[in-house]
Coordinates of C-alpha atoms and ligand atoms in Angstrom, one line a residue:
C1 CA 33.0 -48.4 34.0
G2 CA 31.1 -47.6 30.7
V3 CA 27.4 -47.9 30.3
F4 CA 25.2 -47.7 27.4
G5 CA 21.3 -48.2 26.6
I6 CA 19.3 -47.9 23.7
Y7 CA 15.6 -48.2 22.9
A8 CA 15.0 -48.7 19.0
P9 CA 12.3 -51.3 17.8
E10 CA 13.5 -51.2 14.3
Q11 CA 17.1 -51.4 14.4
D12 CA 19.8 -54.0 15.5
V13 CA 20.1 -53.0 19.1
A14 CA 22.8 -55.3 19.8
K15 CA 25.2 -54.1 17.2
L16 CA 24.7 -50.5 18.2
T17 CA 25.1 -51.3 21.7
Y18 CA 28.5 -53.2 20.8
F19 CA 29.4 -49.9 18.9
G20 CA 28.6 -47.6 21.8
L21 CA 30.8 -49.7 24.2
Y22 CA 33.5 -49.7 21.8
A23 CA 33.6 -46.3 22.3
L24 CA 33.5 -46.4 26.0
Q25 CA 36.4 -48.9 26.0
H26 CA 38.5 -46.6 28.2
R27 CA 36.1 -46.6 31.3
G28 CA 36.8 -50.2 31.9
Q29 CA 38.9 -53.1 30.1
E30 CA 38.1 -55.9 32.7
S31 CA 34.9 -57.3 31.1
A32 CA 32.0 -56.6 28.6
G33 CA 28.3 -57.5 28.5
I34 CA 25.1 -56.6 26.7
A35 CA 21.4 -57.5 27.5
T36 CA 19.1 -57.6 24.9
F37 CA 15.0 -57.8 25.3
E38 CA 12.6 -59.0 22.8
G39 CA 9.3 -58.8 24.6
S40 CA 9.8 -60.7 28.1
R41 CA 12.4 -62.6 26.5
V42 CA 16.2 -61.4 27.4
Y43 CA 19.2 -62.5 25.5
Q44 CA 22.5 -61.9 27.2
H45 CA 26.5 -62.1 26.7
K46 CA 29.4 -61.3 28.8
D47 CA 32.8 -62.3 29.6
M48 CA 36.5 -61.0 30.8
G49 CA 38.2 -58.9 28.2
L50 CA 37.8 -56.1 25.7
V51 CA 34.6 -55.7 23.7
S52 CA 36.5 -56.7 20.5
Q53 CA 37.5 -59.8 22.3
V54 CA 34.0 -60.4 23.9
F55 CA 31.9 -60.0 21.0
N56 CA 32.0 -61.1 17.3
E57 CA 29.4 -60.9 14.5
T58 CA 28.0 -64.4 15.6
I59 CA 27.6 -63.8 18.7
L60 CA 26.0 -60.3 18.2
E61 CA 23.3 -62.0 16.0
Q62 CA 22.4 -64.4 18.9
L63 CA 21.2 -61.0 20.6
P64 CA 17.8 -60.0 19.2
G65 CA 15.4 -57.1 20.3
N66 CA 13.9 -54.0 20.8
L67 CA 15.7 -52.6 23.5
A68 CA 19.4 -53.2 25.1
V69 CA 21.7 -52.3 28.0
G70 CA 25.8 -52.6 27.8
H71 CA 28.5 -52.3 30.0
T72 CA 32.5 -52.1 30.1
R73 CA 33.9 -52.9 33.6
Y74 CA 36.7 -51.6 35.7
S75 CA 36.6 -53.0 38.9
T76 CA 36.7 -50.8 42.1
T77 CA 34.2 -53.5 44.3
G78 CA 34.4 -57.0 43.9
S79 CA 37.2 -58.8 42.1
S80 CA 37.7 -59.3 38.5
R81 CA 36.1 -62.3 37.7
K82 CA 33.2 -63.2 35.1
V83 CA 30.5 -63.7 37.7
N84 CA 31.2 -60.1 38.2
A85 CA 30.6 -59.0 34.9
Q86 CA 27.7 -56.9 33.9
P87 CA 24.9 -56.3 32.9
A88 CA 23.4 -57.8 35.9
V89 CA 20.2 -59.8 35.0
V90 CA 17.9 -60.5 37.9
E91 CA 14.0 -61.7 37.9
T92 CA 11.0 -59.7 39.7
R93 CA 7.1 -60.0 39.6
L94 CA 7.0 -58.0 36.1
G95 CA 9.7 -59.9 34.5
L96 CA 13.3 -59.8 33.8
L97 CA 15.8 -56.9 34.6
A98 CA 19.2 -55.9 33.2
L99 CA 21.1 -53.4 35.2
A100 CA 24.5 -51.6 34.0
H101 CA 26.2 -49.4 37.0
N102 CA 29.1 -47.0 36.6
G103 CA 29.8 -45.7 39.7
N104 CA 30.6 -47.1 43.9
L105 CA 27.6 -47.1 46.5
V106 CA 29.1 -46.6 50.0
N107 CA 26.1 -48.3 51.9
T108 CA 26.5 -51.9 50.8
V109 CA 27.0 -53.0 54.2
Q110 CA 23.5 -52.0 55.0
L111 CA 22.1 -53.0 52.0
R112 CA 23.3 -56.3 51.8
S113 CA 21.9 -56.9 55.1
E114 CA 18.2 -55.6 53.9
L115 CA 18.6 -57.9 50.8
I116 CA 19.7 -61.4 52.5
K117 CA 16.4 -60.4 54.9
D118 CA 14.2 -61.3 51.6
K119 CA 16.8 -64.1 51.0
F120 CA 18.0 -62.9 47.8
N121 CA 20.5 -65.3 46.7
L122 CA 23.6 -62.6 46.3
V123 CA 25.9 -64.7 43.8
T124 CA 28.0 -61.8 43.1
T125 CA 30.0 -59.7 45.3
T126 CA 29.3 -56.1 43.4
D127 CA 27.2 -53.0 44.7
S128 CA 25.6 -52.8 41.2
E129 CA 24.0 -56.5 41.7
M130 CA 22.7 -55.2 45.0
I131 CA 20.9 -52.3 43.2
A132 CA 19.3 -54.5 40.8
Y133 CA 18.0 -56.8 43.8
A134 CA 16.7 -54.0 45.6
I135 CA 14.6 -53.1 42.4
A136 CA 13.1 -56.7 42.2
Q137 CA 12.6 -56.2 45.9
E138 CA 10.1 -53.2 45.4
V139 CA 8.7 -54.8 42.4
N140 CA 7.8 -57.4 44.1
A141 CA 6.4 -56.1 47.1
G142 CA 3.7 -54.5 44.4
A143 CA 5.6 -51.7 43.0
D144 CA 5.6 -50.8 39.1
W145 CA 8.8 -50.4 37.1
I146 CA 9.2 -46.8 38.0
T147 CA 8.1 -46.4 41.9
G148 CA 10.1 -49.9 42.6
A149 CA 13.1 -48.4 40.9
I150 CA 12.5 -44.7 42.7
S151 CA 12.1 -46.7 46.1
A152 CA 15.1 -48.8 45.2
L153 CA 17.5 -45.9 44.3
K154 CA 16.3 -43.8 47.5
R155 CA 18.2 -46.8 49.7
C156 CA 21.1 -46.4 47.5
Q157 CA 23.7 -44.1 48.9
G158 CA 27.1 -42.9 46.8
A159 CA 27.9 -42.6 43.0
F160 CA 25.5 -44.4 40.1
S161 CA 25.0 -43.9 36.7
L162 CA 22.5 -46.5 35.6
T163 CA 21.2 -48.0 32.3
I164 CA 18.2 -50.5 33.2
A165 CA 16.3 -52.4 30.8
T166 CA 13.2 -54.1 31.4
P167 CA 10.7 -55.7 29.0
A168 CA 8.5 -52.3 28.9
G169 CA 11.4 -49.8 28.3
I170 CA 14.9 -48.5 29.4
M171 CA 15.6 -46.7 32.2
G172 CA 18.5 -43.8 32.5
V173 CA 19.2 -42.8 36.3
R174 CA 22.2 -40.5 38.4
D175 CA 22.6 -40.5 41.5
P176 CA 21.6 -37.0 43.7
N177 CA 25.0 -35.6 42.9
G178 CA 25.4 -36.8 39.3
I179 CA 28.8 -37.7 40.3
R180 CA 29.5 -40.0 37.1
P181 CA 28.2 -39.0 33.8
L182 CA 25.5 -39.7 31.7
V183 CA 24.2 -38.6 28.3
I184 CA 21.0 -38.9 26.1
G185 CA 21.0 -39.1 22.7
T186 CA 18.3 -39.1 19.8
L187 CA 18.6 -41.4 16.6
D188 CA 16.3 -41.2 13.9
S189 CA 13.4 -38.5 13.8
E190 CA 10.4 -40.6 13.2
P191 CA 9.7 -41.8 15.6
V192 CA 12.6 -40.4 18.0
R193 CA 14.8 -43.3 19.3
Y194 CA 16.5 -42.7 22.3
V195 CA 20.1 -43.5 23.6
L196 CA 22.2 -43.3 26.9
A197 CA 25.5 -43.5 27.2
S198 CA 28.3 -42.5 30.0
E199 CA 30.0 -40.1 27.2
T200 CA 29.2 -38.2 24.2
C201 CA 31.6 -40.5 22.3
G202 CA 29.3 -43.2 22.8
L203 CA 26.6 -41.5 20.7
D204 CA 28.7 -40.1 18.0
I205 CA 30.0 -43.5 17.1
I206 CA 26.6 -44.8 16.2
G207 CA 25.4 -41.3 14.9
A208 CA 23.1 -40.1 17.5
E209 CA 22.8 -36.7 18.4
Y210 CA 23.5 -35.3 21.8
L211 CA 20.5 -34.6 23.6
R212 CA 21.3 -33.6 27.3
D213 CA 22.4 -34.8 30.2
V214 CA 20.4 -37.3 32.6
G215 CA 20.5 -34.7 35.4
P216 CA 21.6 -35.4 39.3
G217 CA 18.6 -37.2 40.8
E218 CA 16.7 -37.5 37.5
L219 CA 15.5 -40.9 36.5
V220 CA 14.7 -41.0 32.7
W221 CA 12.0 -43.8 31.2
I222 CA 12.2 -44.3 27.7
T223 CA 9.4 -46.7 26.2
E224 CA 7.5 -47.0 23.0
T225 CA 5.7 -43.6 23.6
G226 CA 9.1 -41.6 24.3
L227 CA 11.0 -40.1 27.0
E228 CA 9.6 -39.4 30.3
S229 CA 11.5 -37.7 33.1
F230 CA 11.3 -38.1 37.0
Q231 CA 13.3 -36.2 39.4
W232 CA 13.3 -39.1 42.0
H233 CA 15.5 -36.8 44.6
Q234 CA 14.5 -33.8 45.8
Q235 CA 17.3 -32.2 46.9
S236 CA 20.1 -32.7 44.1
E237 CA 23.1 -30.6 44.3
R238 CA 25.4 -31.4 41.1
K239 CA 28.9 -33.0 42.3
L240 CA 30.4 -34.2 39.0
C241 CA 33.4 -36.0 39.4
I242 CA 36.5 -33.6 38.2
F243 CA 38.4 -36.3 37.5
E244 CA 36.4 -37.3 34.8
M245 CA 37.4 -34.0 33.3
I246 CA 40.7 -34.2 34.1
Y247 CA 41.5 -37.8 33.2
F248 CA 39.0 -40.3 33.0
A249 CA 36.9 -39.1 30.1
R250 CA 37.6 -39.0 26.8
P251 CA 39.0 -35.9 25.2
D252 CA 36.5 -36.0 22.4
S253 CA 33.4 -36.4 25.1
L254 CA 31.3 -33.2 25.8
M255 CA 30.7 -31.7 28.9
H256 CA 29.3 -28.2 29.5
N257 CA 28.9 -27.8 25.8
E258 CA 32.9 -28.1 25.2
T259 CA 34.9 -31.3 24.2
L260 CA 37.3 -31.9 27.3
Y261 CA 40.1 -31.4 25.0
S262 CA 39.7 -27.8 25.3
Y263 CA 39.1 -27.8 28.9
R264 CA 42.3 -29.6 29.2
M265 CA 44.2 -27.5 27.0
R266 CA 43.0 -24.5 29.2
L267 CA 44.8 -26.5 32.1
G268 CA 47.8 -26.4 30.4
R269 CA 47.4 -22.4 29.9
K270 CA 46.7 -22.1 33.2
M271 CA 49.6 -24.3 34.6
A272 CA 51.9 -22.1 32.3
A273 CA 50.9 -19.3 34.1
E274 CA 50.8 -20.1 37.6
A275 CA 54.3 -22.1 37.3
P276 CA 56.6 -21.0 34.7
V277 CA 59.9 -22.4 34.1
E278 CA 62.8 -22.0 31.0
A279 CA 63.1 -24.9 28.9
D280 CA 63.5 -26.0 25.3
L281 CA 60.6 -28.8 24.8
V282 CA 57.4 -29.7 26.4
F283 CA 55.6 -32.8 26.1
G284 CA 52.6 -34.2 27.4
V285 CA 52.6 -37.9 28.5
P286 CA 50.4 -39.6 25.9
D287 CA 47.6 -40.0 25.5
S288 CA 46.6 -38.0 29.0
G289 CA 49.0 -35.3 29.1
I290 CA 48.8 -34.1 25.6
P291 CA 46.2 -31.5 25.5
A292 CA 47.2 -29.8 28.7
A293 CA 51.1 -30.1 27.0
I294 CA 49.7 -27.9 23.8
G295 CA 48.1 -25.4 26.3
F296 CA 51.1 -25.2 28.4
S297 CA 53.0 -24.6 25.1
Q298 CA 51.0 -21.9 23.5
T299 CA 50.9 -20.0 26.9
S300 CA 54.8 -20.4 27.6
G301 CA 56.1 -19.9 24.1
I302 CA 58.1 -23.0 24.7
A303 CA 58.2 -25.3 21.6
Y304 CA 55.8 -28.3 21.9
G305 CA 56.7 -31.4 20.2
E306 CA 56.7 -35.5 21.4
G307 CA 59.1 -37.1 23.7
L308 CA 57.6 -40.3 24.3
I309 CA 55.6 -42.4 21.7
K310 CA 53.0 -44.7 23.5
N311 CA 52.5 -48.4 22.2
R312 CA 48.4 -47.9 21.8
Y313 CA 47.8 -51.5 21.7
V314 CA 48.2 -52.0 25.3
G315 CA 45.8 -51.0 27.9
R316 CA 46.0 -48.4 30.5
T317 CA 48.9 -49.9 32.7
F318 CA 46.8 -48.7 36.0
I319 CA 44.0 -50.9 35.0
Q320 CA 46.3 -53.7 36.0
P321 CA 45.7 -55.3 39.5
T322 CA 48.9 -55.5 41.1
Q323 CA 51.8 -53.6 41.4
A324 CA 54.2 -55.8 40.0
M325 CA 52.3 -56.1 36.8
R326 CA 52.4 -52.4 37.0
E327 CA 55.8 -51.6 36.9
S328 CA 56.8 -54.3 34.4
G329 CA 54.2 -52.8 32.3
I330 CA 55.3 -49.3 31.8
K331 CA 58.5 -50.0 29.5
M332 CA 56.1 -51.5 27.4
K333 CA 53.9 -48.9 27.0
L334 CA 56.1 -45.7 26.8
N335 CA 59.5 -45.3 24.7
P336 CA 61.3 -42.1 24.7
L337 CA 62.4 -40.4 21.3
K338 CA 66.4 -40.8 22.2
D339 CA 67.4 -37.9 19.5
V340 CA 64.8 -35.4 19.8
L341 CA 65.3 -35.4 24.0
F342 CA 69.2 -35.4 23.8
G343 CA 70.6 -32.6 25.9
K344 CA 67.3 -30.3 25.7
R345 CA 65.9 -28.9 29.0
V346 CA 62.2 -30.8 28.8
V347 CA 59.0 -29.8 30.5
I348 CA 57.0 -33.0 31.0
I349 CA 53.1 -32.4 31.6
D350 CA 50.6 -35.4 33.1
D351 CA 47.0 -34.9 34.0
S352 CA 47.9 -36.6 37.4
I353 CA 49.9 -38.2 40.1
V354 CA 48.5 -41.1 41.7
R355 CA 51.0 -43.5 43.1
G356 CA 54.0 -41.9 41.5
T357 CA 55.4 -45.1 39.8
T358 CA 54.7 -44.1 36.3
S359 CA 56.3 -40.9 36.9
R360 CA 59.5 -42.2 38.5
K361 CA 60.0 -44.5 35.9
L362 CA 59.3 -42.0 33.0
V363 CA 61.8 -39.5 34.6
Q364 CA 64.3 -42.6 34.6
S365 CA 64.0 -42.9 31.1
L366 CA 64.3 -39.6 30.0
R367 CA 67.3 -39.0 32.0
D368 CA 68.7 -42.3 30.4
A369 CA 67.9 -40.3 27.1
G370 CA 70.2 -37.9 28.0
V371 CA 67.5 -34.9 28.8
A372 CA 69.8 -32.0 30.2
E373 CA 67.0 -30.9 33.0
V374 CA 63.6 -32.4 33.7
H375 CA 60.5 -29.8 34.5
M376 CA 57.4 -32.0 35.6
R377 CA 54.0 -30.1 35.6
I378 CA 50.8 -32.1 36.5
S379 CA 47.2 -30.4 35.3
S380 CA 45.6 -31.5 38.8
P381 CA 46.7 -30.7 42.2
P382 CA 48.5 -33.1 44.3
V383 CA 45.7 -36.6 45.1
T384 CA 45.9 -37.0 48.8
H385 CA 42.7 -39.0 49.4
P386 CA 41.4 -42.0 47.7
C387 CA 37.8 -42.2 45.8
F388 CA 35.0 -44.2 47.4
Y389 CA 33.1 -43.5 44.5
G390 CA 33.8 -45.2 41.3
I391 CA 37.6 -44.4 40.4
D392 CA 40.2 -46.5 41.3
T393 CA 42.7 -44.3 43.0
D394 CA 43.7 -46.9 45.6
T395 CA 44.0 -46.7 49.4
Q396 CA 45.4 -43.6 51.1
D397 CA 49.1 -45.4 52.0
Q398 CA 49.9 -45.7 48.1
L399 CA 49.0 -42.0 47.4
I400 CA 52.4 -40.6 47.1
A401 CA 51.1 -37.0 47.9
A402 CA 49.0 -38.2 51.0
T403 CA 52.3 -38.6 53.5
K404 CA 55.0 -36.3 51.0
S405 CA 55.1 -32.7 50.4
V406 CA 55.7 -31.4 46.7
A407 CA 59.3 -31.1 47.0
E408 CA 59.7 -34.8 48.7
I409 CA 58.0 -36.0 45.7
A410 CA 60.1 -34.0 43.3
K411 CA 63.4 -35.6 45.1
Q412 CA 61.7 -39.1 44.7
L413 CA 61.1 -38.6 41.0
Q414 CA 64.2 -36.9 40.8
V415 CA 62.9 -34.3 38.5
D416 CA 64.7 -30.7 38.8
S417 CA 61.3 -28.9 39.2
L418 CA 57.7 -30.0 40.0
A419 CA 54.6 -28.2 40.1
Y420 CA 50.9 -29.1 40.3
L421 CA 48.1 -26.9 39.4
S422 CA 46.1 -25.1 41.9
W423 CA 43.0 -26.4 43.0
E424 CA 41.6 -23.0 42.1
G425 CA 43.0 -23.4 39.3
M426 CA 41.6 -26.5 38.4
L427 CA 38.2 -25.6 39.2
E428 CA 38.1 -21.8 38.2
T429 CA 39.5 -23.3 34.2
T430 CA 35.7 -25.2 34.2
R431 CA 34.4 -21.7 33.7
E432 CA 31.3 -24.0 35.9
D433 CA 30.2 -23.1 39.5
T434 CA 33.3 -24.4 41.1
N435 CA 31.0 -25.7 44.0
S436 CA 29.4 -28.2 41.6
F437 CA 32.1 -30.5 41.2
C438 CA 33.5 -33.4 43.4
S439 CA 37.2 -33.3 44.2
A440 CA 37.5 -34.9 47.2
C441 CA 40.8 -37.0 46.5
F442 CA 42.2 -33.3 46.2
T443 CA 40.9 -32.3 49.7
G444 CA 39.1 -35.4 51.6
N445 CA 35.9 -33.4 51.6
Y446 CA 33.9 -36.1 50.5
P447 CA 30.3 -35.0 49.1
V448 CA 28.5 -37.9 50.2
A449 CA 29.2 -38.9 53.8
I450 CA 31.1 -42.3 53.7
P451 CA 30.4 -44.9 56.9
E452 CA 33.0 -45.0 59.4
Q453 CA 33.9 -48.6 58.5
V454 CA 34.5 -47.7 54.7
K455 CA 36.7 -44.9 55.6
R456 CA 38.7 -46.9 57.4
S457 CA 39.2 -49.2 54.9
K458 CA 41.3 -47.0 52.9
L459 CA 42.4 -43.8 54.7
I460 CA 45.4 -44.2 56.5
Ligands
5GP501 P1 51.4 -42.3 38.7 O1 52.9 -41.6 38.0 O2 50.8 -41.9 39.7 O3 52.1 -44.1 39.0 O4 50.8 -42.6 37.3 C1 50.3 -41.2 36.6 C2 49.1 -41.6 35.9 O5 48.2 -42.5 36.0 C3 48.8 -40.4 34.9 O6 49.6 -40.7 33.7 C4 47.4 -40.6 35.4 O7 47.0 -40.1 33.3 C5 47.2 -42.1 35.4 N1 45.9 -41.9 36.2 C6 44.9 -41.2 36.1 N2 43.8 -41.7 37.4 C7 44.4 -42.6 37.3 C8 43.5 -43.6 38.6 O8 42.6 -43.3 38.9 N3 44.3 -44.5 39.0 C9 45.6 -44.8 38.8 N4 46.1 -45.8 39.3 N5 46.4 -44.1 37.4 C10 45.6 -43.0 36.8
SF4_502 FE1 36.2 -37.8 41.2 FE2 38.1 -37.8 43.2 FE3 35.4 -37.4 43.6 FE4 36.6 -39.8 43.2 S1 36.8 -38.7 44.9 S2 34.6 -38.8 42.8 S3 38.1 -39.1 41.6 S4 37.0 -36.5 42.7
MG503 MG1 48.3 -40.8 32.1

């Protein structure tokens, strides 16, 4: 999901949130929503669909206020329905609260039973709404916004980057491991106004300047008087999702002071060094495989070109919920350049293989276009484990590398050779401390313990 928040009384906060969400559209295409506050009054609009389908000028004009939060949804828990669209708005002793969540809680069973005791009416089925109710529960018991939020956050386990709006100001929160990203930007100077977004591309689009990340286990409170920081969790240990780096976040977003485009290009260089091959042409699966393909070409000396053209007006196929839809989606999306490919030995680069469905169809279409050889290189290791922290990598039995060796996968995909980047290579290429990432979908080594019952729902 994508989350956004802004405190800027003299600006059109609904419109700025709209554009922020527009830039974060790649993080979720199922539903979109904005809630604005004007004093204690809340205005909100949310619906199924893309940001550009859910909002128009007229709707945005009906969302006045000084501060706002917004959300683009990609469902990992709860079904794909309008009631699950965010921000979640709940009532508290101190007024309404609107919350936008990216990530996934792993202790929802326990949290739900704590909330039901207080007779909270859990309308929707999402973990995100539970966080909002948990804060309401603490506030209703007498806490102020900050102490209430902190007590509630301590009851949550899993991945959560949150933007929360209240009549008094907005909060930005990251879980103790900072699994999902969240950045702070500034807008204007006198006085400084603050913006929160999942990624820096959500700041760029409104001309906000990147200030810093919200830290793991940090809560920032943005009000009329500026920004205050609270370290709400003392044993925070950074475990940023490596999948954000290799695939999920936009290539023009900054992480560790460089664009992900640069990181992904280095992954390609690393792959060329780890698994060289003789070929005539290298290309990436658009768009996610392109930066790594450029890097692969630079190091290998193999000519870079385009081999597949993407229809950029269809969404990411993996967002669609059923396998049947996924399979029919692929031909609509990528078309081979037949005359470019004919008779060539090609290297096709992608960021990951999850189910193998996309890859198998792509290889088939390259064969149909008359390639001489197909060598596939993947800029991450085999995905062997499901994600419980908010990326929809499906149940373990759906993951092709969970049960098959690289040789077996190569055979199934009908490629002449297949190589994945090593786990060490992927992490070293970040130039960061290799322990500061979650890479559980490649290892099964989950940084936040997952209750047995939840584990069983996804593991073979
Ligand atoms: P596959 O060959 O596994 O069907 O699809 C691989 C493609 O799916 C890659 O191009 C990759 O960009 C994309 N992908 C990356 N992350 C995810 C994810 O979390 N879920 C799914 N289903 N696909 C993803
Ligand atoms: Fe990211 Fe994989 Fe960890 Fe999920 S399991 S948070 S996708 S690295
Ligand atoms: Mg892709």
